[in-house]
Short mmCIF file of C-alpha atoms in Angstrom, two decimals:
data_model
loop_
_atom_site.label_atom_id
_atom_site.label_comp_id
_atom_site.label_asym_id
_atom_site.label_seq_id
_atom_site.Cartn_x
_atom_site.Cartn_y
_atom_site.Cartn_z
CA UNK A 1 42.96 132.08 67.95
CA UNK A 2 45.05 134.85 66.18
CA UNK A 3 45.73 135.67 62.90
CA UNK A 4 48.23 138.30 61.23
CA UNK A 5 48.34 139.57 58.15
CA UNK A 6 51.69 141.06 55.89
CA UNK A 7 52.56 141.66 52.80
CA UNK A 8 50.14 145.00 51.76
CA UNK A 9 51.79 147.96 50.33
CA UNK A 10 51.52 150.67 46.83
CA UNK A 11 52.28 149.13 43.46
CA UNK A 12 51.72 150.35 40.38
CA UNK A 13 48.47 149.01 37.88
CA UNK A 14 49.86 145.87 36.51
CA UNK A 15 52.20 144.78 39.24
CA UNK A 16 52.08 142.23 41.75
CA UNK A 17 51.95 141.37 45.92
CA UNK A 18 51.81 138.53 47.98
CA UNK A 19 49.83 138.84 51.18
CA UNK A 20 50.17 136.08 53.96
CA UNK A 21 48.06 135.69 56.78
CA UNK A 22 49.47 133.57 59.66
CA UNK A 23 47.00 131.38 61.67
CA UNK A 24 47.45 130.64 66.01
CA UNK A 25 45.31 128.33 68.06
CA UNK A 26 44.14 126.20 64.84
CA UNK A 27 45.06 125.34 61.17
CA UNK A 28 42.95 124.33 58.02
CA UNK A 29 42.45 121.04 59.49
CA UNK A 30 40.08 123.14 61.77
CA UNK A 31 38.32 126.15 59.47
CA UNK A 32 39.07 127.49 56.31
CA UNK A 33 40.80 130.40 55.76
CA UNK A 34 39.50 133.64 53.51
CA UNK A 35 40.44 136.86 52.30
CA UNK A 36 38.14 139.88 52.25
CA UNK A 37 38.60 143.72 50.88
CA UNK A 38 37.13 146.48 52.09
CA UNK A 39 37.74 150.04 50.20
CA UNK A 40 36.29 153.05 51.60
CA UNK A 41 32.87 153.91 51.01
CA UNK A 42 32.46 150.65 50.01
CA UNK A 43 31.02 147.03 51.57
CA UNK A 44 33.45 144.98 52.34
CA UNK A 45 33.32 141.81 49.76
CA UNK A 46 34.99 138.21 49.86
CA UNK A 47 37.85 137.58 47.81
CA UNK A 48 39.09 133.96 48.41
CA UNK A 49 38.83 131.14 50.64
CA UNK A 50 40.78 128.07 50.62
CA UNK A 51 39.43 124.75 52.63
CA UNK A 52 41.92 122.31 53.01
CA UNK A 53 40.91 119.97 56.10
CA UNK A 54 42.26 116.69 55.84
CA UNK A 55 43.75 116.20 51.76
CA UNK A 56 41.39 117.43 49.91
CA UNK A 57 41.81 121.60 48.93
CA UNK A 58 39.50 123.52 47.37
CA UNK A 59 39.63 126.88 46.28
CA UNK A 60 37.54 129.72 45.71
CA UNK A 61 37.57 133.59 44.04
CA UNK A 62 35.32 136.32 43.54
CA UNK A 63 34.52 136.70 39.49
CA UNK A 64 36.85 140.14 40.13
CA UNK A 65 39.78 138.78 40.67
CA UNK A 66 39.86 135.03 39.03
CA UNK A 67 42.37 134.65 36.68
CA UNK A 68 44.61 137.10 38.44
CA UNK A 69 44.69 136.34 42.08
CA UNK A 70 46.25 132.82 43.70
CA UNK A 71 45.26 131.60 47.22
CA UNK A 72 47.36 128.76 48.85
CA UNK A 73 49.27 127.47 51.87
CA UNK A 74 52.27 126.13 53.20
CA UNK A 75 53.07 122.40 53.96
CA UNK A 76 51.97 123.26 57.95
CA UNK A 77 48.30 124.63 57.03
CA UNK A 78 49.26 127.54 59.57
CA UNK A 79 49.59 130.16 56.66
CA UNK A 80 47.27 131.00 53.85
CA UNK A 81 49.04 133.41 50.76
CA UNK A 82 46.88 135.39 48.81
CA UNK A 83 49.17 136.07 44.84
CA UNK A 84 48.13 139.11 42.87
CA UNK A 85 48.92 139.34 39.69
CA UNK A 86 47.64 142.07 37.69
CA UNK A 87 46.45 144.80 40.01
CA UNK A 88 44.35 147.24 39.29
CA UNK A 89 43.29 150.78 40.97
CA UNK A 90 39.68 148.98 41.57
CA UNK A 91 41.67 146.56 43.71
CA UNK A 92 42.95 149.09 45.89
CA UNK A 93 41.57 147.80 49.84
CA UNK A 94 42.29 147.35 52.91
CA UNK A 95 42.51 143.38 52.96
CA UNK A 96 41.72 141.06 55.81
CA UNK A 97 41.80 137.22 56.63
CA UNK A 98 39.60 135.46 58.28
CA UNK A 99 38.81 132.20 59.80
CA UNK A 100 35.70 130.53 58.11
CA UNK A 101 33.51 127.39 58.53
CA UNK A 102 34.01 124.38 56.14
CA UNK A 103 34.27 124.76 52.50
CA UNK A 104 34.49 128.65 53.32
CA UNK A 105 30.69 129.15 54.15
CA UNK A 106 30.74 132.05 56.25
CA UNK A 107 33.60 134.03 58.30
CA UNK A 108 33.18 132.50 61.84
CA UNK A 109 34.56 135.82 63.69
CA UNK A 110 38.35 135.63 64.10
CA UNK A 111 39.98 138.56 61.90
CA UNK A 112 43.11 139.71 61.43
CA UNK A 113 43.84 143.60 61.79
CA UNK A 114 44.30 143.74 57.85
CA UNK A 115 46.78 145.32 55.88
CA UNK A 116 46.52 148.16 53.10
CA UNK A 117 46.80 147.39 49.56
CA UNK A 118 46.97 150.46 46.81
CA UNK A 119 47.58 150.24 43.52
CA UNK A 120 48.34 153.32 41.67
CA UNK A 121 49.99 154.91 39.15
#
């Protein structure tokens, strides 16, 4: 089981990034997939989670970011995107995915190495 994230970099308050996260050795057929943040001095915190085993999807968002941050995934399950729309400096993180249980109840222990996200002006 791997996963690999892309897609962090600087932007200024107000832009946008796409992060992907590419999942090996399973799909969302098997776990759900989540993204987490951790900023330094800080705990890390969930962002979003999407569960789509079999054809039902569900989707999920910390109160920060709804409204301004889109998980999905291609056609193949394999990759999970994480949209953000509207950054701010209190978004700034390094991000990670993870592979969770069912309806994204808990990380189960596969991470990716994460990627840096900073927003600032």
């Amino acid at each position: 089981v791997q996963l690999v994230e892309s897609g962090g970099g600087m932007v200024q308050p107000g832009g946008s990034l796409r992060l992907s996260c590419r999942a090996s050795g399973f799909n969302l057929d098997d776990y759900a997939i989540g993204w987490f943040r951790q900023a330094p001095g800080k705990e890390q915190e969930g962002v979003s989670c999407i569960s789509a085993s079999g054809s039902n999807v569900d989707t999920y968002y910390a109160e920060a970011v709804k409204g301004r941050f889109t998980i999905s995934s291609d056609s193949d399950k394999t990759s999970v995107y994480l949209q953000m729309d509207g950054l701010r400096p209190e978004d700034t993180a390094r991000y990670y995915c993870a592979a969770e249980t069912e309806n994204c109840g808990a990380p189960i222990g596969y991470w990716g190495q994460g990627v840096q996200v900073t927003v600032s002006s």
